[in-house]
Short mmCIF file of C-alpha atoms and ligand atoms in Angstrom, two decimals:
data_model
loop_
_atom_site.label_atom_id
_atom_site.label_comp_id
_atom_site.label_asym_id
_atom_site.label_seq_id
_atom_site.Cartn_x
_atom_site.Cartn_y
_atom_site.Cartn_z
CA MET A 1 39.17 -15.89 5.38
CA SER A 2 38.41 -13.09 2.99
CA ALA A 3 35.00 -11.96 1.80
CA GLN A 4 35.92 -13.11 -1.71
CA THR A 5 36.39 -16.69 -0.61
CA ALA A 6 33.25 -16.63 1.53
CA ALA A 7 31.06 -17.98 -1.29
CA THR A 8 33.35 -20.90 -2.03
CA GLY A 9 34.64 -21.85 1.44
CA PRO A 10 32.73 -23.92 3.97
CA ALA A 11 29.35 -22.51 4.93
CA PRO A 12 29.55 -20.34 8.04
CA THR A 13 27.58 -21.25 11.11
CA LEU A 14 25.77 -17.93 11.17
CA SER A 15 24.68 -15.42 8.54
CA VAL A 16 23.50 -12.01 9.66
CA VAL A 17 21.28 -10.36 7.04
CA VAL A 18 21.04 -6.59 7.33
CA PRO A 19 18.84 -4.77 4.80
CA MET A 20 19.76 -1.12 4.52
CA PHE A 21 18.43 1.80 2.59
CA ASN A 22 20.15 5.18 2.90
CA GLU A 23 21.82 4.21 6.18
CA GLN A 24 25.24 5.82 5.72
CA ASP A 25 25.23 7.27 9.23
CA ALA A 26 23.96 4.09 10.86
CA VAL A 27 26.60 1.78 9.37
CA PRO A 28 29.62 2.87 11.49
CA PRO A 29 27.81 2.50 14.87
CA LEU A 30 26.25 -0.74 13.62
CA VAL A 31 29.63 -2.19 12.74
CA ALA A 32 31.12 -1.00 16.03
CA ARG A 33 28.44 -2.85 18.00
CA LEU A 34 27.77 -5.87 15.81
CA ARG A 35 31.34 -6.96 15.22
CA PRO A 36 32.38 -7.59 18.85
CA VAL A 37 29.18 -9.59 19.41
CA LEU A 38 29.79 -11.80 16.38
CA ASP A 39 33.53 -12.18 17.02
CA GLY A 40 32.66 -13.21 20.57
CA LEU A 41 30.38 -16.05 19.43
CA GLY A 42 33.36 -18.22 18.57
CA VAL A 43 31.74 -19.56 15.37
CA GLY A 44 32.28 -18.84 11.69
CA TYR A 45 29.95 -16.11 10.47
CA GLU A 46 29.19 -13.77 7.59
CA VAL A 47 27.34 -10.48 7.61
CA VAL A 48 25.24 -10.05 4.48
CA ALA A 49 24.69 -6.32 4.21
CA VAL A 50 22.01 -5.82 1.55
CA ASP A 51 22.27 -2.30 0.24
CA ASP A 52 18.77 -1.75 -1.09
CA GLY A 53 19.68 0.69 -3.85
CA SER A 54 20.68 3.44 -1.44
CA ARG A 55 21.14 6.90 -2.92
CA ASP A 56 23.54 8.07 -0.25
CA ALA A 57 27.04 6.79 0.58
CA THR A 58 25.87 3.57 2.27
CA ALA A 59 27.70 1.36 -0.26
CA ALA A 60 30.93 3.35 0.00
CA VAL A 61 30.84 3.27 3.80
CA LEU A 62 30.21 -0.48 3.70
CA PHE A 63 33.14 -1.08 1.38
CA ASP A 64 35.32 0.97 3.67
CA HIS A 65 34.47 -1.31 6.57
CA GLY A 66 34.78 -4.37 4.34
CA ARG A 67 38.50 -3.71 3.95
CA THR A 68 39.11 -4.44 7.61
CA TRP A 69 36.25 -6.84 8.27
CA PRO A 70 36.56 -9.84 5.94
CA GLN A 71 33.30 -11.39 7.14
CA LEU A 72 31.37 -8.38 5.88
CA ARG A 73 29.74 -9.30 2.58
CA ILE A 74 28.10 -6.57 0.55
CA VAL A 75 25.16 -7.30 -1.70
CA ARG A 76 24.11 -4.27 -3.64
CA LEU A 77 20.66 -4.17 -5.28
CA ARG A 78 20.36 -2.18 -8.47
CA ARG A 79 17.38 -0.19 -7.29
CA ASN A 80 15.40 0.35 -4.14
CA SER A 81 13.15 -2.70 -3.92
CA GLY A 82 11.74 -2.34 -0.42
CA HIS A 83 12.56 -3.81 2.96
CA GLN A 84 10.96 -7.24 2.39
CA ALA A 85 12.55 -7.63 -1.06
CA ALA A 86 15.95 -6.69 0.41
CA LEU A 87 15.39 -9.30 3.11
CA THR A 88 14.52 -11.81 0.40
CA ALA A 89 17.77 -11.06 -1.42
CA GLY A 90 19.68 -11.53 1.83
CA LEU A 91 17.92 -14.78 2.74
CA HIS A 92 18.49 -16.16 -0.76
CA ARG A 93 22.20 -15.39 -0.63
CA ALA A 94 22.96 -16.19 2.99
CA ARG A 95 24.90 -19.43 3.38
CA GLY A 96 24.88 -19.91 7.14
CA GLU A 97 23.38 -22.87 9.00
CA TRP A 98 21.54 -20.21 10.95
CA VAL A 99 20.35 -16.93 9.51
CA VAL A 100 19.41 -13.94 11.61
CA SER A 101 17.86 -10.80 10.10
CA ILE A 102 18.33 -7.50 11.84
CA ASP A 103 17.66 -3.83 11.03
CA ALA A 104 20.60 -1.57 10.28
CA ASP A 105 19.53 1.22 12.61
CA LEU A 106 20.41 -0.56 15.89
CA GLN A 107 16.78 -0.57 16.99
CA ASP A 108 17.28 -4.31 17.44
CA PRO A 109 20.20 -4.89 19.87
CA PRO A 110 22.89 -7.10 18.24
CA GLU A 111 23.66 -8.61 21.66
CA THR A 112 20.31 -10.42 21.45
CA ILE A 113 21.69 -12.51 18.56
CA ALA A 114 23.86 -14.48 21.01
CA GLU A 115 20.81 -15.12 23.17
CA MET A 116 18.77 -16.23 20.14
CA LEU A 117 21.41 -18.80 19.20
CA ARG A 118 21.54 -20.06 22.78
CA VAL A 119 17.76 -20.40 22.92
CA ALA A 120 17.65 -22.14 19.53
CA HIS A 121 20.17 -24.73 20.70
CA ALA A 122 18.70 -25.17 24.18
CA ALA A 123 15.08 -25.46 23.02
CA GLY A 124 15.90 -27.31 19.79
CA VAL A 125 13.74 -25.00 17.65
CA ASP A 126 14.06 -23.74 14.08
CA VAL A 127 12.80 -20.22 14.63
CA VAL A 128 13.53 -17.72 17.40
CA TYR A 129 11.46 -14.52 17.24
CA GLY A 130 12.72 -11.28 18.62
CA VAL A 131 9.70 -9.88 20.42
CA ARG A 132 9.58 -6.19 21.21
CA ALA A 133 8.80 -6.12 24.89
CA ASP A 134 9.30 -2.40 25.20
CA ARG A 135 8.48 0.07 22.44
CA SER A 136 8.67 3.17 24.56
CA THR A 137 11.15 4.74 22.14
CA ASP A 138 8.63 4.55 19.29
CA THR A 139 6.15 7.38 18.82
CA PRO A 140 2.65 6.77 20.30
CA PHE A 141 1.31 6.80 16.74
CA LYS A 142 3.70 4.04 15.66
CA ARG A 143 2.89 2.01 18.79
CA HIS A 144 -0.85 2.22 18.22
CA THR A 145 -0.76 1.49 14.50
CA ALA A 146 1.64 -1.40 15.14
CA GLY A 147 -0.70 -2.75 17.85
CA ALA A 148 -3.66 -2.63 15.45
CA TYR A 149 -1.58 -4.30 12.72
CA TYR A 150 -0.59 -7.26 14.91
CA ARG A 151 -4.16 -7.71 16.16
CA LEU A 152 -5.47 -7.81 12.58
CA MET A 153 -2.75 -10.21 11.50
CA ARG A 154 -3.41 -12.59 14.38
CA ARG A 155 -7.03 -12.71 13.28
CA LEU A 156 -6.17 -13.27 9.63
CA VAL A 157 -3.25 -15.67 9.89
CA GLY A 158 -3.80 -17.21 13.31
CA ALA A 159 -2.66 -16.95 16.88
CA GLU A 160 0.73 -18.43 15.99
CA VAL A 161 1.75 -14.97 14.76
CA PRO A 162 3.61 -13.56 17.73
CA ALA A 163 2.48 -10.04 18.59
CA GLN A 164 5.20 -7.41 18.32
CA ALA A 165 7.61 -9.67 16.42
CA GLY A 166 9.07 -7.77 13.49
CA ASP A 167 11.87 -8.87 11.23
CA PHE A 168 14.45 -9.50 13.93
CA ARG A 169 14.51 -13.30 14.05
CA LEU A 170 16.74 -16.32 13.82
CA LEU A 171 16.00 -19.04 11.27
CA SER A 172 17.51 -22.47 10.82
CA ARG A 173 18.74 -23.55 7.40
CA ALA A 174 15.64 -25.78 7.11
CA ALA A 175 13.35 -22.78 7.70
CA VAL A 176 15.29 -20.63 5.21
CA THR A 177 15.02 -23.38 2.58
CA ALA A 178 11.28 -23.72 3.21
CA LEU A 179 10.88 -19.95 2.76
CA ARG A 180 12.95 -19.97 -0.42
CA ASP A 181 10.83 -22.73 -1.89
CA LEU A 182 7.62 -20.76 -1.50
CA PRO A 183 6.43 -19.25 -4.78
CA GLU A 184 5.49 -16.07 -2.87
CA ARG A 185 6.24 -12.89 -4.83
CA SER A 186 6.01 -10.30 -2.12
CA PRO A 187 6.64 -12.22 1.05
CA VAL A 188 5.70 -10.64 4.36
CA TYR A 189 8.09 -12.66 6.47
CA ARG A 190 6.63 -11.77 9.85
CA LEU A 191 3.49 -13.66 8.76
CA LEU A 192 4.95 -16.30 6.48
CA VAL A 193 7.43 -17.63 9.02
CA PRO A 194 4.78 -18.37 11.67
CA ALA A 195 2.53 -19.82 8.93
CA LEU A 196 5.21 -22.40 8.07
CA GLY A 197 4.69 -23.93 11.49
CA PHE A 198 8.29 -24.66 12.49
CA PRO A 199 8.91 -25.14 16.20
CA SER A 200 9.71 -21.73 17.59
CA ALA A 201 10.75 -19.82 20.67
CA GLN A 202 10.83 -16.15 21.61
CA VAL A 203 13.40 -13.79 22.99
CA ARG A 204 12.19 -10.50 24.40
CA TYR A 205 14.10 -7.28 23.90
CA ALA A 206 13.62 -3.58 24.35
CA ARG A 207 13.32 -1.74 21.06
CA ALA A 208 15.80 1.11 21.10
CA GLY A 209 15.61 4.41 19.27
CA ARG A 210 17.07 4.79 15.81
CA VAL A 211 20.83 5.41 16.06
CA ALA A 212 20.97 7.75 13.05
CA GLY A 213 18.94 8.83 10.06
CA ARG A 214 15.19 8.74 9.61
CA THR A 215 12.65 5.93 9.43
CA LYS A 216 12.15 4.47 5.97
CA TYR A 217 8.61 3.51 6.90
CA PRO A 218 6.45 6.60 6.46
CA LEU A 219 2.68 6.18 6.80
CA ARG A 220 2.38 5.37 3.09
CA ARG A 221 4.68 2.35 3.42
CA MET A 222 3.05 1.23 6.64
CA VAL A 223 -0.33 1.20 4.91
CA ALA A 224 1.22 -0.64 1.95
CA LEU A 225 2.68 -3.29 4.29
CA ALA A 226 -0.66 -3.70 6.07
CA TRP A 227 -2.49 -4.13 2.77
CA GLU A 228 0.18 -6.51 1.41
CA SER A 229 -0.10 -8.56 4.61
CA THR A 230 -3.89 -8.70 4.38
CA ALA A 231 -4.06 -9.49 0.68
CA SER A 232 -1.38 -12.18 0.87
CA PHE A 233 -3.25 -14.10 3.56
CA SER A 234 -6.91 -13.42 3.01
CA ALA A 235 -9.50 -13.04 0.30
CA ALA A 236 -11.94 -11.66 2.88
CA PRO A 237 -11.91 -8.15 1.37
CA LEU A 238 -13.30 -9.64 -1.84
CA ARG A 239 -16.22 -11.07 0.11
CA LEU A 240 -16.90 -7.55 1.34
CA ALA A 241 -18.41 -6.89 -2.09
CA THR A 242 -20.96 -9.64 -1.48
CA TRP A 243 -21.90 -8.22 1.91
CA LEU A 244 -22.17 -4.66 0.63
CA GLY A 245 -24.22 -5.90 -2.33
CA THR A 246 -26.55 -7.81 -0.01
CA LEU A 247 -26.99 -4.76 2.20
CA ALA A 248 -27.68 -2.56 -0.80
CA PHE A 249 -30.19 -5.12 -2.11
CA LEU A 250 -32.05 -5.19 1.22
CA ALA A 251 -32.11 -1.41 1.28
CA CYS A 252 -33.49 -1.46 -2.26
CA LEU A 253 -36.27 -3.87 -1.24
CA ALA A 254 -37.28 -1.52 1.55
CA LEU A 255 -37.19 1.44 -0.83
CA ILE A 256 -39.30 -0.44 -3.40
CA GLY A 257 -41.90 -1.05 -0.69
CA TYR A 258 -41.80 2.60 0.28
CA GLY A 259 -42.13 3.65 -3.38
CA ALA A 260 -45.14 1.41 -3.87
CA VAL A 261 -46.88 2.87 -0.80
CA VAL A 262 -46.18 6.44 -1.87
CA TYR A 263 -47.39 5.68 -5.39
CA ALA A 264 -50.59 4.06 -4.12
CA ASN A 265 -51.31 7.09 -1.95
CA GLY A 266 -50.89 9.31 -4.94
CA THR A 267 -48.47 11.53 -3.04
CA VAL A 268 -45.60 11.24 -5.49
CA ILE A 269 -43.00 13.79 -4.51
CA PRO A 270 -40.15 15.02 -6.72
CA GLY A 271 -37.68 12.82 -4.74
CA TRP A 272 -34.51 14.35 -6.05
CA THR A 273 -32.55 14.01 -2.79
CA SER A 274 -33.25 10.32 -2.28
CA LEU A 275 -32.34 9.49 -5.88
CA PHE A 276 -29.21 11.59 -5.67
CA LEU A 277 -28.05 9.90 -2.45
CA ALA A 278 -28.87 6.42 -3.72
CA VAL A 279 -26.89 6.93 -6.91
CA LEU A 280 -23.92 8.35 -4.99
CA LEU A 281 -23.93 5.57 -2.44
CA LEU A 282 -24.31 2.73 -4.91
CA SER A 283 -21.64 4.03 -7.26
CA ALA A 284 -19.25 4.48 -4.33
CA VAL A 285 -19.89 0.91 -3.20
CA GLN A 286 -19.31 -0.35 -6.74
CA LEU A 287 -16.08 1.57 -7.10
CA ILE A 288 -14.77 0.29 -3.77
CA CYS A 289 -15.54 -3.27 -4.82
CA LEU A 290 -13.95 -2.76 -8.22
CA GLY A 291 -10.85 -1.36 -6.54
CA LEU A 292 -10.59 -4.37 -4.23
CA LEU A 293 -11.05 -6.72 -7.15
CA GLY A 294 -8.45 -4.76 -9.10
CA SER A 295 -5.86 -5.07 -6.40
CA TYR A 296 -6.21 -8.87 -6.34
CA VAL A 297 -6.13 -8.98 -10.15
CA GLY A 298 -2.95 -6.90 -9.89
CA ARG A 299 -1.42 -9.57 -7.67
CA ILE A 300 -2.35 -12.26 -10.22
CA TYR A 301 -0.88 -10.10 -12.98
CA ALA A 302 2.41 -9.67 -11.11
CA ALA A 303 2.50 -13.42 -10.36
CA VAL A 304 1.95 -14.29 -14.03
CA GLN A 305 4.65 -11.87 -15.16
CA ASP A 306 6.96 -13.54 -12.65
CA ARG A 307 9.60 -10.84 -12.77
CA PRO A 308 12.34 -10.99 -10.16
CA VAL A 309 11.52 -8.81 -7.16
CA TYR A 310 15.10 -7.64 -6.83
CA HIS A 311 18.16 -7.33 -9.07
CA VAL A 312 21.57 -7.89 -7.60
CA ALA A 313 24.11 -5.48 -9.05
CA PHE A 314 26.95 -6.84 -7.07
CA ASP A 315 27.87 -9.37 -4.39
CA SER A 316 31.27 -8.97 -2.80
CA ALA A 317 31.42 -12.75 -2.37
CA ASP A 318 31.45 -13.24 -6.18
CA GLN A 319 33.36 -10.18 -7.31
CA PRO A 320 37.05 -10.85 -7.88
CA SER A 321 38.24 -7.26 -7.58
CA PRO A 322 37.04 -5.11 -4.71
CA ALA A 323 38.36 -2.01 -6.49
CA ALA A 324 36.14 -2.55 -9.53
CA ALA A 325 33.27 -3.30 -7.23
CA PHE A 326 33.79 -0.08 -5.38
CA ASP A 327 33.10 1.93 -8.53
CA ALA A 328 29.95 0.06 -9.42
CA PRO A 329 27.67 1.09 -6.56
CA THR A 330 28.73 4.71 -6.46
CA SER A 331 28.07 5.07 -10.19
CA VAL A 332 24.40 4.21 -9.78
CA PRO A 333 22.45 7.43 -10.36
CA GLY A 334 20.44 8.72 -7.42
N1 LIG B 401 14.96 -0.73 4.55
C1 LIG B 401 15.33 -1.26 3.32
N2 LIG B 401 14.67 -0.85 2.19
C2 LIG B 401 13.64 0.03 2.22
C3 LIG B 401 13.24 0.54 3.49
C4 LIG B 401 13.91 0.13 4.63
O1 LIG B 401 16.27 -2.06 3.24
O2 LIG B 401 13.10 0.35 1.17
C5 LIG B 401 15.67 -1.14 5.77
C6 LIG B 401 16.17 0.00 6.63
O3 LIG B 401 17.40 0.50 6.18
C7 LIG B 401 16.25 -0.66 8.00
C8 LIG B 401 15.11 -1.66 7.95
O4 LIG B 401 14.78 -1.86 6.58
O5 LIG B 401 17.47 -1.37 8.16
C9 LIG B 401 13.90 -1.17 8.71
O6 LIG B 401 13.55 0.13 8.28
P1 LIG B 401 13.28 1.32 9.29
O7 LIG B 401 14.22 1.25 10.43
O8 LIG B 401 13.28 2.59 8.53
O9 LIG B 401 11.79 0.99 9.76
P2 LIG B 401 11.16 1.23 11.21
O10 LIG B 401 12.10 0.62 12.21
O11 LIG B 401 11.05 2.71 11.37
O12 LIG B 401 9.84 0.54 11.15
MG1 LIG B 402 14.07 1.05 12.36
#
């Protein structure tokens, strides 16, 4: 079976979705380790490599491997759209009865995929989470921030969110369809999947170090993911404005009382410092609340615009000529 006939032939049993951004050095070791695992499963499979608008040679390296690995399907996004959007593209295009998502950097061991399938069949569940039992290869900073993130998310979304379960998971076709049908614009899958409530199981694995390249999740993106996760599941930050306002009001009442006493005593002092601090504090509180409000309005704005979150430039399953396809990705300016 060739990659070109993959979209028209019978649906494979398993789709492996691999989002990748600037992973040219990780692709060869990934292929070397993933392929024997998948070939050894004894079922039909496809690997949906989603090249998330990489600016390095990721696409070219993928096409190189695609020549000798017909099950490798390459979906190239026109521009970098982010990890979750790349996952969305992969989930939308995957055709398998089961869909597993895995990082390109071999931090998630491909061998665990076989175990996930076994557990899914044995336990009769729709979702199998890969749970990071050992993060000793991550930096202490990453471990601590990740720990805080999962604690916050379990409070916001509920205890069904498994701690330390990232985006390495197996989904049944029913779960993938349910996810696709959600009108969510910027899905945070590690929260959405548990929120769907499908029967699930867990497989524990040790998180390895990155095989090549650098993390694509600098602090800025980690903060963005944490905010996205919070805002997509909770309006609690908006209520913060009410609490801050109430506090400020109580403080004002106390200050009014104080002012009245001072006035009655006739000891009116210049009072520049207290005025100055009060103005600073209140305007800061107002700006914070406006900012929070603005970020939710921004989400409404994006939802109303309803623009696609990713643009597919190319899918090797649809493209008749691999040669023409090969030119397309490399011509995208960096
Ligand atoms: N990734 C992506 N688009 C992005 C950023 C990351 O497709 O904009 C991919 C990346 O190539 C990797 C996965 O998402 O396969 C997870 O990223 P990374 O390993 O950098 O994150 P970390 O493991 O450090 O949290
Ligand atoms: Mg990684």
